[in-house]
């Protein structure tokens, strides 16, 4: 069996090297850099907690950016998941053209991350763009999407909700795997559609809701292309998400230490929320065959 | 079973219920279709509009919500293709291709090797390494990006494609490793054992037995990597500084910055071109996309 062990490690070697060189070491280095001031020219200078102190006490841009980021994530992720689940539930019937719809709804997910679509968004929400024309046809006043700080962030939220396809496909696969006899039993007991959905479908979907929630959250916290291309962080920094701030500090001003500190704050928030989700999942995620519910 | 009398009774009852169910089913189906069609229209209209608008004249683009151009013109495509740089968009597509091809090949090989190791071998620290796959999956890139940049700078790799190729060629995209491990674990081992008995070594077994069986999952991996790399913007933005190495995503951003303010149709035309490869690949192979996501869950 010694041969087995060596062979296994040999096949895994590229992964192990990559893990150490491109993930583990950078991960620790960035923690170290967050306690230094480093401009890439001279070597990093240890500055203790100075970066973090500045972030939380003197850096208004950071506090604004943090606020906007949390707002963005807490609006976008639930909205996107609710929409994905809603459409998946409608699709989960023996409809004709189900494949056609599934494909049509998935196309935006394929393209949504591209720069081309972010560019398109600028045109759609321009003052005389498609969105305002659509509002006009139903008799609503045009909206100042990019000029008004309360609206600009929402255009990015809409872009990411438009990309609901992959969450929907996961929901749909889970819905189709639910045992039909459960629905028959509920129907015999006289449960209506809504009650059946709330008391049977939703509990059985909690594992995939949990999975989607984590993946979408981790992703939403790292949103970069949307604000970079569509709004450039404006107006009045109302779409200046933390990844944008990190990018500016690191790759425009070359404050590598300070940027690392922001990145670590963002990382701790993401990890914290992920851990909360995992911890709370014991209370709300139902695994079939498991006694707790 | 019951006797014949009750059987007829239940049959009548069932017929009545069935008729009601058909009626309710019909209404429900109609509501569903209407909803799906309207959602689908809202979803796809921006894309339809984009394609139509790319053939419009600049003065027409913001004049109405329709997608059909009144006087179709290729002006946007011809002038947009030329760009304001010394290079045409052809150069940028070629660069995208040069980034994507080695990256996809490297990903497929290294992730298959890693998945093979996890699914078919026992070795020390296996559990810890597998936990590290999940950890990378959840680890936000934002926290490793700055030291990676410094590392690539020290290696002298800045302004080359190496920072975009090498991490992926080291199975750095943990999602793919995870997906392939799941797939490989579900495959029976009989064939591999038979090959082993016939004297094949583990590499021969991998290449001639495992890879063919893994093909559907591998195709998904390649397609997703193609799509993500095509859309990737931040990586090239950080690592590439000379315009002659720009992929299409950066070139498109550049054309927004440099095109005169009212040349909308050029930008829209180039936007259409940059999403075309992804659309073609998606429609040609959508089965693999849908199956890939259903199997493992995907970002996006």
Coordinates of C-alpha atoms in Angstrom, one line a residue:
Chain A
X1 CA 0.0 0.0 0.0
X2 CA 3.0 2.3 0.2
X3 CA 2.9 2.6 -3.6
X4 CA -0.8 3.7 -3.3
X5 CA 0.2 6.5 -0.9
X6 CA 2.9 7.8 -3.1
X7 CA 0.8 7.6 -6.2
X8 CA -2.1 9.4 -4.5
X9 CA 0.2 12.2 -3.4
X10 CA 1.8 12.3 -6.9
X11 CA -1.5 12.9 -8.6
X12 CA -2.4 15.5 -6.0
X13 CA 1.0 17.2 -6.3
X14 CA -0.1 20.1 -8.6
X15 CA -3.0 20.8 -6.3
X16 CA -0.8 20.8 -3.2
X17 CA 1.8 23.1 -4.8
X18 CA -1.0 25.5 -5.9
X19 CA -2.6 25.3 -2.5
X20 CA 0.6 26.3 -0.8
X21 CA 1.9 28.9 -3.3
X22 CA -1.2 30.5 -4.5
X23 CA -3.6 30.2 -1.6
X24 CA -2.1 29.4 1.8
X25 CA 0.9 31.6 1.6
X26 CA -0.9 34.6 0.1
X27 CA -3.6 34.2 2.7
X28 CA -1.1 34.5 5.6
X29 CA 0.9 37.2 3.8
X30 CA -2.1 39.4 3.4
X31 CA -2.8 39.1 7.2
X32 CA 0.8 40.1 7.8
X33 CA 0.6 43.0 5.3
X34 CA -2.5 44.3 6.9
X35 CA -0.3 45.2 9.9
X36 CA 2.2 47.0 7.8
X37 CA 2.5 50.0 5.5
X38 CA 3.8 48.9 2.2
X39 CA 4.0 50.8 -1.1
X40 CA 5.8 48.2 -3.2
X41 CA 8.9 50.3 -3.4
X42 CA 10.6 49.8 -0.1
X43 CA 10.0 46.7 2.1
X44 CA 6.9 46.5 4.3
X45 CA 7.1 48.5 7.6
X46 CA 5.4 47.1 10.6
X47 CA 2.8 49.5 11.9
X48 CA 0.8 47.4 14.3
X49 CA -2.9 48.1 14.5
X50 CA -2.5 51.5 12.8
X51 CA -4.3 50.4 9.6
X52 CA -7.3 49.0 11.5
X53 CA -7.4 52.0 13.8
X54 CA -7.5 54.4 10.8
X55 CA -10.2 52.3 9.1
X56 CA -12.6 52.3 12.0
X57 CA -11.9 55.7 13.5
X58 CA -10.8 58.1 10.8
X59 CA -11.7 56.7 7.4
X60 CA -15.1 57.9 6.4
X61 CA -14.8 56.4 2.9
X62 CA -14.4 53.0 4.5
X63 CA -17.4 53.4 6.8
X64 CA -19.5 54.6 3.9
X65 CA -18.2 51.7 1.7
X66 CA -18.9 49.1 4.4
X67 CA -22.4 50.4 4.8
X68 CA -23.1 50.3 1.1
X69 CA -21.6 46.8 0.8
X70 CA -23.8 45.4 3.6
X71 CA -26.9 47.1 2.2
X72 CA -26.1 45.7 -1.2
X73 CA -25.6 42.1 0.0
X74 CA -28.7 42.1 2.3
X75 CA -30.9 43.4 -0.5
X76 CA -29.5 41.5 -3.5
X77 CA -29.1 38.0 -2.1
X78 CA -32.6 37.5 -0.6
X79 CA -34.2 39.1 -3.7
X80 CA -32.3 37.0 -6.1
X81 CA -32.9 33.7 -4.2
X82 CA -36.6 34.5 -3.7
X83 CA -37.0 35.2 -7.4
X84 CA -35.0 32.1 -8.4
X85 CA -37.2 29.9 -6.2
X86 CA -40.4 31.5 -7.4
X87 CA -39.6 30.8 -11.0
X88 CA -38.3 27.3 -10.3
X89 CA -41.6 26.6 -8.5
X90 CA -43.6 27.7 -11.5
X91 CA -41.4 25.7 -13.9
X92 CA -41.7 22.6 -11.7
X93 CA -44.7 21.2 -13.5
X94 CA -45.2 19.0 -16.6
X95 CA -45.2 22.1 -18.8
X96 CA -44.5 21.9 -22.5
X97 CA -41.4 23.9 -23.5
X98 CA -40.0 23.6 -20.0
X99 CA -36.5 23.1 -21.5
X100 CA -37.1 26.2 -23.6
X101 CA -37.9 28.3 -20.6
X102 CA -35.1 26.8 -18.5
X103 CA -32.7 27.7 -21.3
X104 CA -34.1 31.2 -21.8
X105 CA -33.9 32.0 -18.1
X106 CA -30.4 30.6 -17.9
X107 CA -28.9 32.8 -20.7
X108 CA -28.5 35.9 -18.5
X109 CA -26.5 33.8 -16.1
X110 CA -24.1 32.9 -18.8
X111 CA -23.6 36.5 -19.9
X112 CA -24.4 38.5 -16.8
X113 CA -20.8 38.6 -15.5
X114 CA -19.4 40.0 -18.7
X115 CA -18.4 43.5 -19.3
X116 CA -20.7 43.7 -22.3
X117 CA -23.7 43.3 -20.2
X118 CA -22.5 45.8 -17.6
X119 CA -22.1 48.2 -20.6
X120 CA -25.6 47.3 -21.7
X121 CA -26.9 48.2 -18.2
X122 CA -25.5 51.7 -18.6
X123 CA -27.6 52.1 -21.7
X124 CA -30.7 50.6 -20.2
X125 CA -30.7 52.8 -17.2
X126 CA -29.5 55.9 -18.9
X127 CA -32.0 58.8 -18.5
X128 CA -33.5 58.1 -21.9
X129 CA -32.8 54.4 -21.8
X130 CA -35.0 51.4 -22.0
X131 CA -35.9 51.3 -18.3
X132 CA -37.4 54.8 -18.4
X133 CA -39.1 54.2 -21.7
X134 CA -40.8 51.1 -20.1
X135 CA -41.8 53.2 -17.1
X136 CA -43.2 55.8 -19.5
X137 CA -45.4 53.4 -21.4
X138 CA -47.2 52.4 -18.1
X139 CA -47.5 56.1 -17.2
X140 CA -44.8 56.4 -14.6
X141 CA -42.4 59.2 -14.3
X142 CA -38.8 58.6 -15.4
X143 CA -36.3 57.7 -12.7
X144 CA -32.9 59.3 -12.3
X145 CA -31.1 55.9 -12.0
X146 CA -27.5 57.0 -12.0
X147 CA -27.8 60.5 -10.6
X148 CA -29.6 59.7 -7.4
X149 CA -27.6 57.9 -4.6
X150 CA -30.7 55.9 -3.6
X151 CA -31.3 54.4 -7.0
X152 CA -27.8 53.7 -8.4
X153 CA -27.1 50.7 -6.1
X154 CA -30.4 49.2 -7.2
X155 CA -29.3 49.0 -10.8
X156 CA -26.5 46.7 -9.8
X157 CA -28.9 44.7 -7.6
X158 CA -31.2 44.3 -10.7
X159 CA -28.3 43.2 -12.8
X160 CA -27.4 40.4 -10.3
X161 CA -31.1 39.4 -9.9
X162 CA -31.3 39.2 -13.7
X163 CA -28.7 36.5 -13.4
X164 CA -30.9 34.3 -11.2
X165 CA -30.5 31.3 -13.7
X166 CA -28.0 29.1 -11.9
X167 CA -29.7 29.5 -8.5
X168 CA -33.0 28.6 -10.3
X169 CA -31.5 25.5 -12.0
X170 CA -30.3 24.2 -8.6
X171 CA -33.7 24.9 -7.0
X172 CA -35.4 23.2 -10.0
X173 CA -33.3 20.1 -9.7
X174 CA -34.1 19.9 -6.0
X175 CA -37.8 20.4 -6.6
X176 CA -37.9 17.6 -9.1
X177 CA -36.2 15.2 -6.7
X178 CA -39.0 15.7 -4.1
X179 CA -40.9 12.5 -3.6
X180 CA -44.3 12.9 -5.3
X181 CA -46.1 10.7 -2.7
X182 CA -45.6 13.4 -0.1
X183 CA -47.7 15.8 -2.2
X184 CA -50.3 13.1 -2.7
X185 CA -50.5 12.5 1.1
X186 CA -50.8 16.3 1.7
X187 CA -53.6 16.5 -0.9
X188 CA -55.5 13.6 0.8
X189 CA -55.2 15.5 4.1
X190 CA -56.8 18.5 2.4
X191 CA -53.8 20.8 2.4
X192 CA -54.0 23.6 -0.2
X193 CA -51.3 24.6 -2.6
X194 CA -49.8 27.3 -0.4
X195 CA -49.8 25.2 2.8
X196 CA -48.2 22.3 0.9
X197 CA -45.5 24.7 -0.4
X198 CA -44.8 26.1 3.1
X199 CA -44.9 22.9 5.1
X200 CA -43.6 20.3 2.6
X201 CA -41.7 21.9 -0.2
X202 CA -39.8 24.6 1.7
X203 CA -38.5 22.4 4.5
X204 CA -37.3 19.8 1.9
X205 CA -35.6 22.6 0.0
X206 CA -33.7 24.1 3.0
X207 CA -30.4 22.3 2.1
X208 CA -30.3 23.9 -1.3
X209 CA -31.5 27.2 0.0
X210 CA -28.7 27.0 2.5
X211 CA -26.2 26.2 -0.3
X212 CA -27.4 28.9 -2.6
X213 CA -27.5 31.4 0.3
X214 CA -23.8 30.9 1.2
X215 CA -22.6 30.8 -2.4
X216 CA -24.5 33.9 -3.4
X217 CA -23.5 35.8 -0.3
X218 CA -19.8 35.1 -0.7
X219 CA -20.1 36.2 -4.3
X220 CA -22.2 39.3 -3.6
X221 CA -19.6 40.6 -1.1
X222 CA -17.0 40.5 -3.9
X223 CA -19.1 42.4 -6.5
X224 CA -16.7 44.4 -8.6
X225 CA -17.6 44.5 -12.3
X226 CA -21.0 46.0 -11.8
X227 CA -20.0 49.1 -9.8
X228 CA -16.7 49.5 -11.7
X229 CA -18.3 49.6 -15.1
X230 CA -21.9 50.8 -14.5
X231 CA -21.6 53.4 -11.9
X232 CA -17.9 53.8 -11.1
X233 CA -18.8 53.8 -7.5
X234 CA -20.9 56.9 -7.7
X235 CA -22.9 59.0 -7.3
X236 CA -21.5 60.3 -3.9
X237 CA -19.9 56.9 -3.3
X238 CA -23.4 55.3 -3.1
X239 CA -22.2 52.3 -5.1
X240 CA -18.6 52.3 -3.8
X241 CA -18.5 48.7 -2.7
X242 CA -15.6 47.4 -0.6
X243 CA -13.9 45.4 -3.5
X244 CA -13.8 48.7 -5.4
X245 CA -12.2 50.5 -2.5
X246 CA -9.7 47.7 -2.1
X247 CA -8.8 47.9 -5.8
X248 CA -8.3 51.6 -5.7
X249 CA -6.1 51.5 -2.6
X250 CA -4.1 48.5 -3.8
X251 CA -3.7 49.0 -7.6
X252 CA -4.1 52.7 -8.0
X253 CA -2.5 54.1 -4.9
X254 CA -0.3 51.1 -4.1
X255 CA -1.2 51.2 -0.4
X256 CA -0.8 47.4 -0.2
X257 CA -0.8 47.3 3.6
X258 CA -3.9 49.4 4.0
X259 CA -5.7 47.6 1.2
X260 CA -4.9 44.3 2.8
X261 CA -6.5 45.5 6.1
X262 CA -9.7 46.4 4.2
X263 CA -9.6 43.0 2.5
X264 CA -9.3 41.3 5.9
X265 CA -12.2 43.2 7.3
X266 CA -14.2 42.1 4.4
X267 CA -13.0 38.5 4.8
X268 CA -13.8 38.5 8.5
X269 CA -17.3 39.7 7.7
X270 CA -17.9 37.1 5.1
X271 CA -16.5 34.3 7.3
X272 CA -18.5 35.5 10.3
X273 CA -21.7 35.5 8.3
X274 CA -20.9 32.1 6.8
X275 CA -20.2 30.7 10.3
X276 CA -23.5 32.1 11.5
X277 CA -25.2 30.5 8.6
X278 CA -23.6 27.1 9.3
X279 CA -24.3 27.4 13.0
X280 CA -27.9 28.4 12.5
X281 CA -28.4 25.8 9.8
X282 CA -28.8 23.2 12.6
X283 CA -32.0 24.9 13.5
X284 CA -33.5 25.4 10.1
X285 CA -31.9 23.1 7.5
X286 CA -33.7 19.8 7.2
X287 CA -31.8 16.8 5.9
X288 CA -34.0 13.9 4.9
X289 CA -33.5 10.8 7.1
X290 CA -32.3 13.1 9.9
X291 CA -34.2 13.3 13.2
X292 CA -33.9 17.0 13.8
X293 CA -36.0 19.3 11.6
Chain B
X1 CA -58.9 -5.2 -2.8
X2 CA -62.6 -4.1 -2.3
X3 CA -65.6 -5.9 -3.9
X4 CA -67.0 -4.9 -7.3
X5 CA -69.8 -2.5 -6.0
X6 CA -67.5 -0.2 -4.1
X7 CA -65.0 -0.4 -6.9
X8 CA -67.6 1.3 -9.3
X9 CA -68.4 3.9 -6.6
X10 CA -64.8 4.9 -6.3
X11 CA -64.5 4.9 -10.0
X12 CA -67.4 7.4 -10.4
X13 CA -65.9 9.5 -7.6
X14 CA -62.5 9.4 -9.2
X15 CA -64.0 10.5 -12.6
X16 CA -65.6 13.6 -11.0
X17 CA -62.4 14.4 -9.2
X18 CA -60.4 13.9 -12.3
X19 CA -62.6 16.3 -14.3
X20 CA -62.2 18.9 -11.6
X21 CA -58.5 18.4 -11.5
X22 CA -58.3 18.8 -15.3
X23 CA -60.1 22.1 -15.0
X24 CA -58.0 23.4 -12.2
X25 CA -54.9 22.1 -14.0
X26 CA -55.9 24.0 -17.1
X27 CA -56.3 27.4 -15.3
X28 CA -53.1 26.8 -13.4
X29 CA -51.2 26.0 -16.5
X30 CA -52.5 29.1 -18.3
X31 CA -51.4 31.3 -15.4
X32 CA -48.0 29.6 -15.4
X33 CA -47.5 30.1 -19.1
X34 CA -48.5 33.8 -19.0
X35 CA -46.2 34.4 -16.1
X36 CA -43.3 32.5 -17.7
X37 CA -43.7 34.2 -21.0
X38 CA -43.8 37.7 -19.4
X39 CA -40.8 37.0 -17.2
X40 CA -39.0 35.5 -20.1
X41 CA -39.7 38.6 -22.2
X42 CA -38.4 41.0 -19.5
X43 CA -35.4 38.8 -19.1
X44 CA -34.5 38.5 -22.8
X45 CA -35.6 41.9 -24.1
X46 CA -32.5 43.7 -23.0
X47 CA -30.4 41.2 -25.1
X48 CA -32.8 41.5 -28.1
X49 CA -32.6 45.3 -27.8
X50 CA -28.8 45.1 -27.6
X51 CA -28.6 43.1 -30.8
X52 CA -31.0 45.4 -32.6
X53 CA -29.5 48.6 -31.3
X54 CA -26.0 47.5 -32.5
X55 CA -27.4 48.0 -36.1
X56 CA -28.9 51.3 -35.4
X57 CA -27.5 54.8 -36.2
X58 CA -26.4 56.7 -33.1
X59 CA -29.3 59.1 -33.4
X60 CA -31.8 56.3 -33.3
X61 CA -30.5 54.4 -30.3
X62 CA -32.2 56.5 -27.6
X63 CA -35.1 57.5 -29.8
X64 CA -37.4 54.5 -29.1
X65 CA -37.8 51.2 -27.2
X66 CA -38.1 49.1 -30.3
X67 CA -35.4 46.8 -31.3
X68 CA -35.8 46.8 -35.1
X69 CA -33.5 49.5 -36.6
X70 CA -35.2 51.8 -39.0
X71 CA -32.2 52.2 -41.3
X72 CA -29.9 49.3 -40.5
X73 CA -26.2 50.1 -40.7
X74 CA -23.0 48.1 -40.1
X75 CA -21.4 51.4 -39.2
X76 CA -21.0 50.4 -35.5
X77 CA -19.4 47.1 -36.4
X78 CA -17.0 48.5 -38.9
X79 CA -15.8 51.5 -36.9
X80 CA -16.0 49.7 -33.6
X81 CA -13.8 46.9 -34.9
X82 CA -11.1 49.4 -35.9
X83 CA -11.0 50.7 -32.2
X84 CA -9.1 53.9 -31.3
X85 CA -5.9 51.8 -30.6
X86 CA -3.4 50.6 -33.2
X87 CA -5.1 47.2 -33.0
X88 CA -8.4 45.9 -34.2
X89 CA -10.8 43.8 -32.2
X90 CA -9.4 40.8 -34.0
X91 CA -6.2 41.2 -32.0
X92 CA -8.2 41.3 -28.7
X93 CA -10.2 38.2 -29.6
X94 CA -6.9 36.4 -30.4
X95 CA -5.6 37.5 -27.0
X96 CA -8.7 36.1 -25.3
X97 CA -8.2 32.9 -27.1
X98 CA -4.5 32.7 -26.1
X99 CA -5.5 33.2 -22.4
X100 CA -8.4 30.7 -22.5
X101 CA -6.9 27.8 -24.4
X102 CA -4.0 27.0 -22.1
X103 CA -6.0 27.8 -19.0
X104 CA -8.8 25.4 -19.9
X105 CA -6.3 22.6 -20.8
X106 CA -4.4 23.2 -17.6
X107 CA -7.6 23.2 -15.6
X108 CA -8.9 20.0 -17.1
X109 CA -5.6 18.1 -16.6
X110 CA -4.8 19.2 -13.1
X111 CA -8.3 19.0 -11.7
X112 CA -8.7 15.5 -13.1
X113 CA -5.5 14.4 -11.5
X114 CA -6.5 15.9 -8.1
X115 CA -10.0 14.3 -8.4
X116 CA -8.5 11.0 -9.3
X117 CA -6.2 11.2 -6.2
X118 CA -9.1 12.1 -3.9
X119 CA -11.6 9.5 -5.3
X120 CA -9.3 6.5 -5.8
X121 CA -6.3 6.6 -3.5
X122 CA -5.6 6.5 0.2
X123 CA -2.7 8.7 1.4
X124 CA -1.7 10.7 4.5
X125 CA -3.6 14.0 5.2
X126 CA -6.2 13.1 2.6
X127 CA -9.0 14.4 4.8
X128 CA -7.2 17.7 5.5
X129 CA -6.5 18.2 1.8
X130 CA -10.1 17.6 0.9
X131 CA -11.2 20.0 3.6
X132 CA -8.8 22.5 2.0
X133 CA -10.8 22.1 -1.3
X134 CA -14.0 23.2 0.4
X135 CA -12.1 26.0 2.2
X136 CA -10.7 27.4 -1.1
X137 CA -14.3 27.1 -2.5
X138 CA -15.5 29.4 0.2
X139 CA -12.4 31.6 0.5
X140 CA -13.1 35.0 -1.0
X141 CA -10.4 35.8 -3.6
X142 CA -10.3 39.3 -2.4
X143 CA -8.1 38.3 0.5
X144 CA -5.4 36.5 -1.5
X145 CA -5.3 38.9 -4.5
X146 CA -2.8 41.4 -3.2
X147 CA -0.1 39.0 -2.1
X148 CA -0.6 37.0 -5.4
X149 CA 0.1 40.3 -7.2
X150 CA 3.2 40.8 -5.3
X151 CA 4.3 37.2 -5.9
X152 CA 3.8 37.5 -9.6
X153 CA 5.6 40.8 -9.6
X154 CA 8.6 39.2 -7.9
X155 CA 8.5 36.4 -10.4
X156 CA 8.5 38.9 -13.2
X157 CA 5.2 37.6 -14.5
X158 CA 3.4 41.0 -14.7
X159 CA 2.1 42.0 -18.1
X160 CA 2.1 38.4 -19.2
X161 CA -0.5 35.7 -19.4
X162 CA 1.3 33.5 -16.8
X163 CA -0.7 34.9 -13.7
X164 CA -3.9 34.0 -15.5
X165 CA -2.7 30.5 -16.6
X166 CA -0.6 29.1 -13.8
X167 CA -2.9 29.1 -10.7
X168 CA -5.6 27.4 -12.7
X169 CA -3.1 24.8 -14.1
X170 CA -2.4 23.9 -10.4
X171 CA -6.0 22.9 -9.9
X172 CA -6.6 26.3 -8.2
X173 CA -10.3 26.4 -9.1
X174 CA -11.4 24.2 -6.3
X175 CA -15.0 24.1 -7.6
X176 CA -13.9 21.9 -10.5
X177 CA -12.0 19.6 -8.3
X178 CA -15.0 19.2 -6.0
X179 CA -17.3 18.6 -8.9
X180 CA -15.1 16.0 -10.5
X181 CA -14.6 14.2 -7.2
X182 CA -18.3 13.9 -6.7
X183 CA -18.7 12.6 -10.2
X184 CA -15.9 10.1 -9.9
X185 CA -17.1 8.8 -6.6
X186 CA -20.4 7.9 -8.2
X187 CA -18.8 5.9 -11.0
X188 CA -18.3 2.1 -10.5
X189 CA -14.7 0.8 -10.2
X190 CA -15.1 -2.5 -12.0
X191 CA -13.5 -1.4 -15.2
X192 CA -10.6 0.1 -13.4
X193 CA -10.0 -3.0 -11.4
X194 CA -10.3 -5.1 -14.6
X195 CA -7.7 -2.9 -16.2
X196 CA -5.5 -3.2 -13.2
X197 CA -5.7 -7.0 -13.3
X198 CA -4.7 -6.9 -16.9
X199 CA -1.5 -5.1 -15.9
X200 CA -2.4 -1.5 -16.6
X201 CA -0.7 1.0 -14.3
X202 CA -2.6 3.8 -12.6
X203 CA -1.7 6.4 -15.2
X204 CA -2.9 4.1 -18.0
X205 CA -6.1 3.4 -16.0
X206 CA -6.6 7.1 -15.6
X207 CA -6.1 7.9 -19.3
X208 CA -7.9 5.0 -20.9
X209 CA -10.6 4.1 -18.4
X210 CA -11.3 7.0 -16.1
X211 CA -11.1 10.0 -18.4
X212 CA -13.5 8.5 -21.0
X213 CA -16.0 7.8 -18.2
X214 CA -15.5 11.3 -16.7
X215 CA -16.0 12.9 -20.1
X216 CA -19.4 14.5 -19.5
X217 CA -18.2 16.1 -16.3
X218 CA -14.9 17.2 -17.9
X219 CA -16.8 18.9 -20.7
X220 CA -18.8 20.8 -18.1
X221 CA -15.6 21.9 -16.5
X222 CA -14.0 23.1 -19.7
X223 CA -17.2 24.9 -20.7
X224 CA -17.5 26.7 -17.4
X225 CA -13.8 27.6 -17.4
X226 CA -14.2 29.0 -20.9
X227 CA -17.2 31.1 -19.9
X228 CA -15.7 32.4 -16.7
X229 CA -12.4 33.3 -18.4
X230 CA -14.1 35.0 -21.3
X231 CA -16.0 37.1 -18.8
X232 CA -13.1 37.6 -16.4
X233 CA -12.2 41.3 -16.1
X234 CA -10.5 41.9 -12.8
X235 CA -7.6 39.4 -13.4
X236 CA -6.6 40.9 -16.8
X237 CA -7.2 44.4 -15.4
X238 CA -4.7 43.8 -12.6
X239 CA -2.1 41.8 -14.4
X240 CA -2.0 43.2 -18.0
X241 CA -0.8 46.7 -18.7
X242 CA 0.0 46.7 -22.4
X243 CA -2.9 47.2 -24.8
X244 CA -1.5 44.6 -27.2
X245 CA -2.1 41.9 -24.6
X246 CA -5.7 43.0 -23.8
X247 CA -8.5 40.4 -23.9
X248 CA -11.9 41.5 -25.2
X249 CA -13.2 42.3 -21.8
X250 CA -10.5 44.9 -21.2
X251 CA -10.7 46.1 -24.8
X252 CA -14.4 46.8 -24.4
X253 CA -13.8 48.8 -21.2
X254 CA -11.1 50.7 -23.1
X255 CA -13.4 51.5 -25.9
X256 CA -15.9 53.0 -23.5
X257 CA -13.2 55.2 -22.1
X258 CA -11.8 56.3 -25.4
X259 CA -14.7 56.4 -27.8
X260 CA -16.2 59.8 -28.4
X261 CA -19.2 60.3 -26.2
X262 CA -21.9 59.8 -28.8
X263 CA -20.6 56.8 -30.7
X264 CA -22.9 54.5 -28.9
X265 CA -23.4 52.0 -31.7
X266 CA -19.7 51.1 -31.9
X267 CA -19.7 50.1 -28.2
X268 CA -23.0 48.2 -28.5
X269 CA -21.7 46.5 -31.7
X270 CA -18.5 45.4 -29.9
X271 CA -20.6 44.3 -26.9
X272 CA -22.6 42.0 -29.2
X273 CA -19.4 40.5 -30.6
X274 CA -17.8 39.9 -27.2
X275 CA -20.8 37.9 -26.0
X276 CA -21.3 36.0 -29.2
X277 CA -18.7 33.2 -28.5
X278 CA -20.2 32.5 -25.1
X279 CA -23.7 32.4 -26.6
X280 CA -22.6 30.0 -29.4
X281 CA -20.9 27.7 -27.0
X282 CA -23.8 27.8 -24.6
X283 CA -26.4 26.9 -27.2
X284 CA -24.2 24.2 -28.7
X285 CA -23.7 22.6 -25.3
X286 CA -26.4 23.8 -23.0
X287 CA -27.0 20.2 -21.7
X288 CA -23.6 20.2 -20.1
X289 CA -24.1 23.5 -18.4
X290 CA -27.5 22.6 -16.9
X291 CA -26.2 19.2 -15.8
X292 CA -23.0 20.8 -14.4
X293 CA -24.9 23.2 -12.2
X294 CA -27.5 20.7 -11.1
X295 CA -24.7 18.3 -10.1
X296 CA -22.6 20.7 -8.0
X297 CA -24.0 24.2 -7.9
X298 CA -22.2 27.0 -9.5
X299 CA -21.5 30.6 -9.0
X300 CA -23.1 33.0 -11.4

